[in-house]
mmCIF file of C-alpha atoms and ligand atoms in Angstrom:
data_model
loop_
_atom_site.group_PDB
_atom_site.id
_atom_site.type_symbol
_atom_site.label_atom_id
_atom_site.label_comp_id
_atom_site.label_asym_id
_atom_site.label_seq_id
_atom_site.Cartn_x
_atom_site.Cartn_y
_atom_site.Cartn_z
ATOM 1 C CA MET K 123 84.853 66.733 90.668
ATOM 2 C CA GLY K 124 88.355 65.366 90.470
ATOM 3 C CA LEU K 125 91.888 65.857 89.302
ATOM 4 C CA LEU K 126 94.550 64.646 86.895
ATOM 5 C CA VAL K 127 97.241 62.268 88.112
ATOM 6 C CA LYS K 128 100.037 61.864 85.552
ATOM 7 C CA GLY K 129 97.582 62.847 82.846
ATOM 8 C CA GLN K 130 94.832 60.417 83.980
ATOM 9 C CA TRP K 131 91.509 61.786 85.244
ATOM 10 C CA GLN K 132 90.452 60.606 88.717
ATOM 11 C CA ASP K 133 87.071 61.440 90.232
ATOM 12 C CA ARG K 134 87.976 62.623 93.737
ATOM 13 C CA TRP K 135 86.753 65.239 96.217
ATOM 14 C CA TYR K 136 89.177 67.645 97.947
ATOM 15 C CA GLU K 137 91.543 66.292 100.573
ATOM 16 C CA ASN K 138 91.560 68.517 103.641
ATOM 17 C CA ASP K 139 94.455 68.692 106.071
ATOM 18 C CA ASP K 140 94.510 66.852 109.410
ATOM 19 C CA ARG K 141 92.601 69.702 111.079
ATOM 20 C CA GLY K 142 89.778 69.491 108.543
ATOM 21 C CA SER K 143 90.802 72.712 106.778
ATOM 22 C CA PHE K 144 90.319 73.122 103.035
ATOM 23 C CA GLN K 145 93.621 73.565 101.211
ATOM 24 C CA ARG K 146 93.430 75.324 97.841
ATOM 25 C CA GLU K 147 96.000 74.011 95.385
ATOM 26 C CA GLN K 148 98.538 76.530 94.101
ATOM 27 C CA SER K 149 98.011 77.457 90.451
ATOM 28 C CA GLN K 150 100.649 75.712 88.343
ATOM 29 C CA ARG K 151 100.864 77.837 85.200
ATOM 30 C CA ARG K 152 101.997 81.401 85.874
ATOM 31 C CA HIS K 153 103.475 82.712 82.589
ATOM 32 C CA ALA K 154 103.351 86.373 81.587
ATOM 33 C CA ILE K 155 102.362 87.945 78.284
ATOM 34 C CA SER K 156 104.689 90.774 77.342
ATOM 35 C CA ARG K 157 106.840 92.387 74.688
ATOM 36 C CA SER K 158 109.965 92.160 76.794
ATOM 37 C CA GLU K 159 113.109 90.679 75.253
ATOM 38 C CA GLY K 160 112.951 86.883 74.867
ATOM 39 C CA ALA K 161 109.270 86.682 75.889
ATOM 40 C CA LEU K 162 107.550 83.538 74.613
ATOM 41 C CA PHE K 163 104.007 84.857 74.937
ATOM 42 C CA LEU K 164 103.653 88.129 73.001
ATOM 43 C CA PRO K 165 100.533 90.304 73.034
ATOM 44 C CA GLU K 166 98.744 89.393 69.803
ATOM 45 C CA ARG K 167 95.206 89.581 68.528
ATOM 46 C CA ASP K 168 93.352 86.227 68.145
ATOM 47 C CA ARG K 169 96.162 84.296 69.776
ATOM 48 C CA TYR K 170 94.742 83.740 73.271
ATOM 49 C CA HIS K 171 91.585 82.015 74.434
ATOM 50 C CA LEU K 172 90.021 82.211 77.885
ATOM 51 C CA TYR K 173 88.175 79.270 79.446
ATOM 52 C CA VAL K 174 85.756 80.359 82.151
ATOM 53 C CA SER K 175 82.853 79.200 84.248
ATOM 54 C CA LEU K 176 80.189 81.860 84.826
ATOM 55 C CA ALA K 177 79.672 80.273 88.241
ATOM 56 C CA CYS K 178 83.240 80.706 89.387
ATOM 57 C CA PRO K 179 84.278 83.861 91.280
ATOM 58 C CA TRP K 180 87.915 83.511 90.159
ATOM 59 C CA ALA K 181 87.017 83.208 86.489
ATOM 60 C CA HIS K 182 84.487 86.018 86.865
ATOM 61 C CA ARG K 183 87.293 88.428 87.766
ATOM 62 C CA THR K 184 88.965 87.816 84.419
ATOM 63 C CA LEU K 185 85.710 88.278 82.484
ATOM 64 C CA ILE K 186 85.169 91.677 84.136
ATOM 65 C CA ALA K 187 88.730 92.775 83.346
ATOM 66 C CA ARG K 188 88.295 91.578 79.748
ATOM 67 C CA ARG K 189 85.198 93.760 79.511
ATOM 68 C CA LEU K 190 86.612 96.886 81.193
ATOM 69 C CA LYS K 191 89.844 96.678 79.185
ATOM 70 C CA ASN K 192 88.071 96.273 75.812
ATOM 71 C CA LEU K 193 89.582 92.867 75.171
ATOM 72 C CA GLU K 194 86.503 91.174 73.827
ATOM 73 C CA SER K 195 87.676 91.301 70.213
ATOM 74 C CA ILE K 196 91.248 90.331 71.173
ATOM 75 C CA VAL K 197 90.811 87.396 73.587
ATOM 76 C CA SER K 198 88.084 84.863 72.730
ATOM 77 C CA VAL K 199 86.141 82.911 75.384
ATOM 78 C CA SER K 200 84.581 79.511 76.003
ATOM 79 C CA VAL K 201 82.101 79.033 78.845
ATOM 80 C CA VAL K 202 81.962 75.604 80.514
ATOM 81 C CA SER K 203 78.790 73.939 81.752
ATOM 82 C CA TRP K 204 77.615 75.060 85.180
ATOM 83 C CA LEU K 205 77.569 71.431 86.305
ATOM 84 C CA MET K 206 80.867 70.122 87.605
ATOM 85 C CA ALA K 207 80.333 66.408 88.141
ATOM 86 C CA GLU K 208 82.409 63.216 87.819
ATOM 87 C CA ASN K 209 84.435 64.534 84.858
ATOM 88 C CA GLY K 210 85.090 67.962 86.352
ATOM 89 C CA TRP K 211 84.376 70.942 84.124
ATOM 90 C CA THR K 212 82.681 69.827 80.894
ATOM 91 C CA PHE K 213 81.385 71.506 77.778
ATOM 92 C CA ASP K 214 77.762 71.764 76.673
ATOM 93 C CA THR K 215 75.480 74.447 75.262
ATOM 94 C CA ARG K 216 72.951 74.657 78.073
ATOM 95 C CA ASP K 217 71.919 78.008 79.605
ATOM 96 C CA GLY K 218 74.506 80.096 77.749
ATOM 97 C CA SER K 219 77.438 77.676 77.949
ATOM 98 C CA THR K 220 79.334 77.741 74.678
ATOM 99 C CA GLU K 221 81.022 74.355 74.137
ATOM 100 C CA ASP K 222 84.760 74.437 73.557
ATOM 101 C CA THR K 223 84.630 76.880 70.665
ATOM 102 C CA LEU K 224 88.344 76.387 70.035
ATOM 103 C CA GLU K 225 88.991 72.646 69.916
ATOM 104 C CA GLY K 226 85.614 70.972 70.427
ATOM 105 C CA ALA K 227 86.856 69.219 73.569
ATOM 106 C CA HIS K 228 84.361 67.468 75.850
ATOM 107 C CA PHE K 229 86.180 68.086 79.108
ATOM 108 C CA LEU K 230 88.323 70.958 80.316
ATOM 109 C CA TYR K 231 90.971 68.477 81.492
ATOM 110 C CA GLU K 232 91.767 67.874 77.796
ATOM 111 C CA ARG K 233 93.272 71.386 77.675
ATOM 112 C CA TYR K 234 95.466 70.511 80.662
ATOM 113 C CA THR K 235 96.656 67.223 79.128
ATOM 114 C CA ALA K 236 97.258 69.017 75.808
ATOM 115 C CA ASP K 237 99.524 71.377 77.742
ATOM 116 C CA ASP K 238 101.243 68.468 79.502
ATOM 117 C CA PRO K 239 100.265 64.810 78.891
ATOM 118 C CA GLU K 240 101.599 64.034 82.384
ATOM 119 C CA TYR K 241 99.801 66.907 84.170
ATOM 120 C CA THR K 242 99.089 66.243 87.838
ATOM 121 C CA GLY K 243 96.753 68.575 89.717
ATOM 122 C CA ARG K 244 93.279 70.015 89.820
ATOM 123 C CA VAL K 245 91.663 71.211 86.609
ATOM 124 C CA THR K 246 90.493 74.707 87.378
ATOM 125 C CA VAL K 247 89.048 77.741 85.620
ATOM 126 C CA PRO K 248 90.055 80.302 84.519
ATOM 127 C CA VAL K 249 92.550 79.055 81.932
ATOM 128 C CA LEU K 250 94.288 81.385 79.508
ATOM 129 C CA TRP K 251 95.244 79.248 76.496
ATOM 130 C CA ASP K 252 97.709 80.046 73.716
ATOM 131 C CA ARG K 253 96.609 78.835 70.273
ATOM 132 C CA LYS K 254 100.089 79.334 68.832
ATOM 133 C CA GLU K 255 102.149 77.332 71.331
ATOM 134 C CA GLN K 256 99.208 75.040 72.229
ATOM 135 C CA ARG K 257 99.925 75.636 75.892
ATOM 136 C CA ILE K 258 98.347 77.083 78.988
ATOM 137 C CA VAL K 259 99.769 80.541 79.554
ATOM 138 C CA ASN K 260 98.277 81.014 82.974
ATOM 139 C CA ASN K 261 95.613 79.459 85.228
ATOM 140 C CA GLU K 262 95.773 81.944 88.096
ATOM 141 C CA SER K 263 93.022 84.551 88.031
ATOM 142 C CA SER K 264 94.982 87.232 89.892
ATOM 143 C CA ASP K 265 97.750 86.974 87.272
ATOM 144 C CA ILE K 266 95.283 86.999 84.369
ATOM 145 C CA LEU K 267 93.721 90.183 85.802
ATOM 146 C CA ARG K 268 97.141 91.858 85.704
ATOM 147 C CA ILE K 269 97.911 90.488 82.238
ATOM 148 C CA PHE K 270 94.630 91.889 80.922
ATOM 149 C CA ASN K 271 95.314 95.189 82.671
ATOM 150 C CA GLU K 272 98.625 95.739 80.880
ATOM 151 C CA ALA K 273 99.658 93.415 78.102
ATOM 152 C CA PHE K 274 97.305 94.364 75.294
ATOM 153 C CA ASP K 275 97.057 98.163 75.709
ATOM 154 C CA ASP K 276 98.958 98.761 72.449
ATOM 155 C CA LEU K 277 96.327 96.747 70.607
ATOM 156 C CA THR K 278 93.221 98.078 72.355
ATOM 157 C CA GLY K 279 94.309 101.655 73.023
ATOM 158 C CA SER K 280 92.882 101.234 76.551
ATOM 159 C CA ASP K 281 94.135 103.848 78.991
ATOM 160 C CA ILE K 282 92.284 102.430 82.003
ATOM 161 C CA ASP K 283 94.465 101.188 84.833
ATOM 162 C CA LEU K 284 93.045 98.723 87.361
ATOM 163 C CA TYR K 285 96.329 98.529 89.286
ATOM 164 C CA PRO K 286 97.642 102.110 89.272
ATOM 165 C CA GLU K 287 101.194 102.640 90.471
ATOM 166 C CA PRO K 288 100.346 105.141 93.253
ATOM 167 C CA LEU K 289 97.743 102.758 94.724
ATOM 168 C CA ARG K 290 99.660 99.494 94.453
ATOM 169 C CA ALA K 291 100.698 99.240 98.104
ATOM 170 C CA THR K 292 97.102 99.925 99.196
ATOM 171 C CA ILE K 293 95.688 97.393 96.736
ATOM 172 C CA ASP K 294 98.243 94.744 97.734
ATOM 173 C CA ALA K 295 97.383 95.218 101.417
ATOM 174 C CA LEU K 296 93.651 94.946 100.680
ATOM 175 C CA ASN K 297 94.154 91.787 98.606
ATOM 176 C CA GLU K 298 96.315 90.274 101.305
ATOM 177 C CA ARG K 299 93.535 90.649 103.856
ATOM 178 C CA ILE K 300 90.547 89.915 101.617
ATOM 179 C CA TYR K 301 91.878 86.850 99.764
ATOM 180 C CA PRO K 302 92.364 84.464 102.720
ATOM 181 C CA THR K 303 89.451 85.641 104.842
ATOM 182 C CA VAL K 304 86.776 86.461 102.246
ATOM 183 C CA ASN K 305 87.507 85.204 98.695
ATOM 184 C CA ASN K 306 88.965 81.935 99.920
ATOM 185 C CA GLY K 307 87.387 82.344 103.359
ATOM 186 C CA VAL K 308 83.912 81.364 102.148
ATOM 187 C CA TYR K 309 85.379 78.155 100.682
ATOM 188 C CA ARG K 310 87.324 77.506 103.903
ATOM 189 C CA ALA K 311 84.019 77.701 105.766
ATOM 190 C CA GLY K 312 82.015 75.720 103.204
ATOM 191 C CA PHE K 313 84.508 72.916 102.604
ATOM 192 C CA ALA K 314 85.661 72.550 106.228
ATOM 193 C CA THR K 315 85.366 69.035 107.609
ATOM 194 C CA SER K 316 85.780 69.934 111.272
ATOM 195 C CA GLN K 317 83.812 72.310 113.477
ATOM 196 C CA THR K 318 87.014 74.082 114.508
ATOM 197 C CA ALA K 319 88.145 74.724 110.938
ATOM 198 C CA TYR K 320 84.675 75.954 109.983
ATOM 199 C CA GLU K 321 84.397 78.320 112.933
ATOM 200 C CA GLU K 322 87.876 79.702 112.393
ATOM 201 C CA ALA K 323 87.053 80.536 108.757
ATOM 202 C CA PHE K 324 83.620 81.892 109.749
ATOM 203 C CA ASP K 325 85.014 84.230 112.422
ATOM 204 C CA GLN K 326 87.755 85.578 110.149
ATOM 205 C CA LEU K 327 85.278 86.083 107.313
ATOM 206 C CA PHE K 328 82.863 88.199 109.357
ATOM 207 C CA GLU K 329 85.652 90.108 111.032
ATOM 208 C CA THR K 330 86.831 91.231 107.585
ATOM 209 C CA LEU K 331 83.303 91.924 106.320
ATOM 210 C CA ASP K 332 82.641 94.087 109.398
ATOM 211 C CA TRP K 333 85.884 95.933 108.715
ATOM 212 C CA LEU K 334 84.984 96.384 105.038
ATOM 213 C CA GLU K 335 81.606 97.806 105.988
ATOM 214 C CA ASP K 336 83.333 100.424 108.077
ATOM 215 C CA HIS K 337 85.981 101.084 105.403
ATOM 216 C CA LEU K 338 83.349 101.600 102.713
ATOM 217 C CA SER K 339 81.468 104.095 104.861
ATOM 218 C CA THR K 340 84.116 106.681 103.984
ATOM 219 C CA ASN K 341 85.694 105.238 100.822
ATOM 220 C CA ARG K 342 83.653 104.984 97.649
ATOM 221 C CA TYR K 343 85.894 102.172 96.374
ATOM 222 C CA LEU K 344 88.237 99.888 98.275
ATOM 223 C CA ALA K 345 91.396 101.810 97.392
ATOM 224 C CA GLY K 346 89.724 105.230 97.683
ATOM 225 C CA THR K 347 88.286 107.290 94.861
ATOM 226 C CA VAL K 348 88.859 104.972 91.883
ATOM 227 C CA LEU K 349 87.659 101.479 91.066
ATOM 228 C CA THR K 350 90.588 99.038 90.991
ATOM 229 C CA GLU K 351 91.281 95.324 90.795
ATOM 230 C CA ALA K 352 90.690 95.154 94.563
ATOM 231 C CA ASP K 353 87.018 96.018 93.946
ATOM 232 C CA ILE K 354 86.721 93.484 91.126
ATOM 233 C CA ARG K 355 88.241 90.756 93.289
ATOM 234 C CA LEU K 356 85.841 91.405 96.163
ATOM 235 C CA PHE K 357 82.820 92.016 93.941
ATOM 236 C CA THR K 358 82.827 88.502 92.449
ATOM 237 C CA THR K 359 82.687 87.001 95.946
ATOM 238 C CA ALA K 360 80.187 89.564 97.275
ATOM 239 C CA ILE K 361 77.707 88.988 94.439
ATOM 240 C CA ARG K 362 77.617 85.232 95.228
ATOM 241 C CA PHE K 363 77.349 85.738 98.973
ATOM 242 C CA ASP K 364 73.630 86.070 99.659
ATOM 243 C CA PRO K 365 72.415 83.605 97.000
ATOM 244 C CA VAL K 366 75.056 80.925 97.709
ATOM 245 C CA TYR K 367 77.676 81.320 100.423
ATOM 246 C CA HIS K 368 75.259 82.428 103.139
ATOM 247 C CA GLY K 369 73.303 79.156 102.913
ATOM 248 C CA HIS K 370 75.344 76.591 100.991
ATOM 249 C CA PHE K 371 78.666 77.400 102.697
ATOM 250 C CA LYS K 372 77.032 78.164 106.102
ATOM 251 C CA CYS K 373 78.336 81.770 106.159
ATOM 252 C CA ASN K 374 75.172 82.865 107.899
ATOM 253 C CA LEU K 375 76.014 85.427 110.581
ATOM 254 C CA ARG K 376 74.943 88.181 108.217
ATOM 255 C CA GLN K 377 74.177 88.684 104.524
ATOM 256 C CA ILE K 378 75.686 91.399 102.325
ATOM 257 C CA ALA K 379 72.165 92.889 102.355
ATOM 258 C CA ASP K 380 72.635 93.465 106.114
ATOM 259 C CA TYR K 381 75.649 95.707 105.481
ATOM 260 C CA PRO K 382 74.350 98.991 104.007
ATOM 261 C CA HIS K 383 77.691 100.297 102.691
ATOM 262 C CA LEU K 384 78.854 96.975 101.270
ATOM 263 C CA ALA K 385 75.452 96.396 99.691
ATOM 264 C CA ASN K 386 75.441 99.843 98.067
ATOM 265 C CA TRP K 387 79.063 99.432 96.917
ATOM 266 C CA MET K 388 78.135 96.084 95.331
ATOM 267 C CA ARG K 389 75.097 97.609 93.644
ATOM 268 C CA GLU K 390 77.150 100.429 92.153
ATOM 269 C CA ILE K 391 79.615 97.986 90.619
ATOM 270 C CA TYR K 392 76.822 95.727 89.389
ATOM 271 C CA GLN K 393 75.272 98.751 87.644
ATOM 272 C CA TRP K 394 78.589 99.861 86.142
ATOM 273 C CA PRO K 395 78.379 99.686 82.302
ATOM 274 C CA GLY K 396 79.070 96.141 81.121
ATOM 275 C CA ILE K 397 79.277 94.459 84.525
ATOM 276 C CA ALA K 398 75.728 93.104 84.984
ATOM 277 C CA ASP K 399 76.157 91.121 81.742
ATOM 278 C CA THR K 400 78.999 89.186 83.339
ATOM 279 C CA VAL K 401 76.808 88.063 86.269
ATOM 280 C CA ASP K 402 74.793 84.897 85.635
ATOM 281 C CA PHE K 403 72.748 83.683 88.600
ATOM 282 C CA VAL K 404 71.532 80.543 86.802
ATOM 283 C CA HIS K 405 75.140 79.356 86.441
ATOM 284 C CA ILE K 406 76.074 80.602 89.905
ATOM 285 C CA LYS K 407 73.235 78.971 91.838
ATOM 286 C CA ASN K 408 72.926 75.781 89.799
ATOM 287 C CA HIS K 409 76.656 75.154 89.919
ATOM 288 C CA TYR K 410 77.132 75.272 93.659
ATOM 289 C CA TYR K 411 73.891 73.642 94.747
ATOM 290 C CA MET K 412 73.952 70.878 92.128
ATOM 291 C CA SER K 413 77.683 70.145 91.848
ATOM 292 C CA HIS K 414 78.511 69.833 95.551
ATOM 293 C CA ARG K 415 76.230 66.881 96.329
ATOM 294 C CA ASN K 416 78.126 65.976 99.497
ATOM 295 C CA ILE K 417 77.077 69.397 100.860
ATOM 296 C CA ASN K 418 73.605 69.508 99.258
ATOM 297 C CA PRO K 419 72.587 65.880 98.530
ATOM 298 C CA THR K 420 69.126 66.700 97.128
ATOM 299 C CA GLY K 421 70.521 69.117 94.548
ATOM 300 C CA ILE K 422 67.617 71.457 95.258
ATOM 301 C CA VAL K 423 68.456 75.030 94.233
ATOM 302 C CA PRO K 424 66.962 77.751 96.461
ATOM 303 C CA LYS K 425 64.732 80.212 94.587
ATOM 304 C CA GLY K 426 65.756 83.303 96.546
ATOM 305 C CA PRO K 427 66.861 85.716 97.593
ATOM 306 C CA ASP K 428 65.641 88.783 95.783
ATOM 307 C CA THR K 429 68.997 90.481 95.214
ATOM 308 C CA GLY K 430 67.661 94.006 94.631
ATOM 309 C CA LEU K 431 70.707 94.719 92.489
ATOM 310 C CA GLU K 432 68.818 97.129 90.228
ATOM 311 C CA GLN K 433 67.837 99.363 93.157
ATOM 312 C CA PRO K 434 69.499 102.805 93.354
ATOM 313 C CA HIS K 435 72.747 103.063 95.320
ATOM 314 C CA ASP K 436 73.946 105.947 97.459
ATOM 315 C CA ARG K 437 77.645 105.911 96.554
ATOM 316 C CA ALA K 438 77.671 109.208 94.640
ATOM 317 C CA ALA K 439 77.630 110.965 98.024
ATOM 318 C CA LEU K 440 81.279 109.911 98.497
ATOM 319 C CA PRO K 441 84.178 111.389 96.512
ATOM 320 C CA GLY K 442 84.973 109.267 93.468
ATOM 321 C CA SER K 443 86.280 109.642 89.956
ATOM 322 C CA GLY K 444 85.454 106.280 88.329
ATOM 323 C CA LEU K 445 88.335 104.440 86.727
ATOM 324 C CA PHE K 446 91.977 105.503 86.928
ATOM 325 C CA VAL K 447 93.155 106.765 83.560
ATOM 326 C CA LYS K 448 96.834 106.429 82.662
ATOM 327 C CA THR K 449 98.499 109.606 81.580
ATOM 328 C CA GLY K 450 100.990 109.762 78.751
ATOM 329 C CA ARG K 451 99.265 107.372 76.397
HETATM 330 N N1 LIG Z 122 93.777 80.023 92.175
HETATM 331 C C1 LIG Z 122 92.867 79.791 91.176
HETATM 332 C C2 LIG Z 122 91.636 79.086 91.727
HETATM 333 C C3 LIG Z 122 90.674 78.735 90.649
HETATM 334 C C4 LIG Z 122 89.634 77.711 91.134
HETATM 335 O O1 LIG Z 122 89.815 77.043 92.161
HETATM 336 N N2 LIG Z 122 88.544 77.594 90.386
HETATM 337 C C5 LIG Z 122 87.511 76.633 90.762
HETATM 338 C C6 LIG Z 122 86.146 77.077 90.293
HETATM 339 S S1 LIG Z 122 85.434 78.308 91.283
HETATM 340 C C7 LIG Z 122 87.747 75.324 90.043
HETATM 341 O O2 LIG Z 122 87.956 75.308 88.848
HETATM 342 N N3 LIG Z 122 87.707 74.223 90.795
HETATM 343 C C8 LIG Z 122 87.853 72.901 90.272
HETATM 344 C C9 LIG Z 122 88.579 72.018 91.234
HETATM 345 O O3 LIG Z 122 89.100 72.505 92.233
HETATM 346 O O4 LIG Z 122 88.639 70.827 90.967
HETATM 347 C C10 LIG Z 122 92.535 81.127 90.552
HETATM 348 O O5 LIG Z 122 92.303 82.104 91.285
HETATM 349 O O6 LIG Z 122 92.530 81.207 89.332
#
């Protein structure tokens, strides 16, 4: 665990603010891929490569979008090791990790220093890499989701829209509430170094989960009748909740299993064609429990819980039409 300072790797844990609150660093590469005039990054087959961790909820979002948008033959992928230790994310071939299939690097930070030899900041996944310019296009998962949703449709013929125009205001409002209190909220609880910061994150997290439970009692998906990026963004946190965040990050007021509507919503998405393949509990559990030794010094990985993700869900009782399909293509 560490970061780059002027291109040099330093093994360092996160620095919280004076109140003991975890501060997530802003993503530093936020380029778009488009055909617009003067664009540097054009949508092209075999040009872009995605670096992910199967443990990471942010990277997981991009893998799901890649699957739903039929990008698997357009954007290639490397999967880092689940263990993030003194060198940060590394490459190996254990448990379905792939090595760096592009450049044979040992450490993910080599991609960041290839982008900028003086890079200063944390070395995070996901990373969308451009083979042609030898640069990082983007290392912000919410941007990569949108890029995958739009940029390559000419090449894939995909007419699925995860961020449909008529639902954008609803999706933005959902993201605005769910990101700080749930997606990042579990980290704010788990990485807090003061009781006050922990309890603040904890209370906000369960307030939003309680609200989501109510919301999903009448809405099949977060934005209504179609599955959108808002569902994908929540799903990757929800699926890690009971096995990891509940214990490891001390988010233990309730589990997702205690919320019938949330649990059924999660099960439906898990059972959606192609999604279960993107969920890897070996990477998820091993990563958190064995990488964060200051939180779990023994490195012992809990065996449970039984997730019951294959059980039937009851969501078909609510109105829903699957994915939003763009007209006019
Ligand atoms: N804002 C980024 C956050 C990505 C992120 O923090 N990823 C974690 C893995 S779950 C990471 O790589 N952490 C390494 C570190 O912070 O040093 C995004 O959404 O893409």
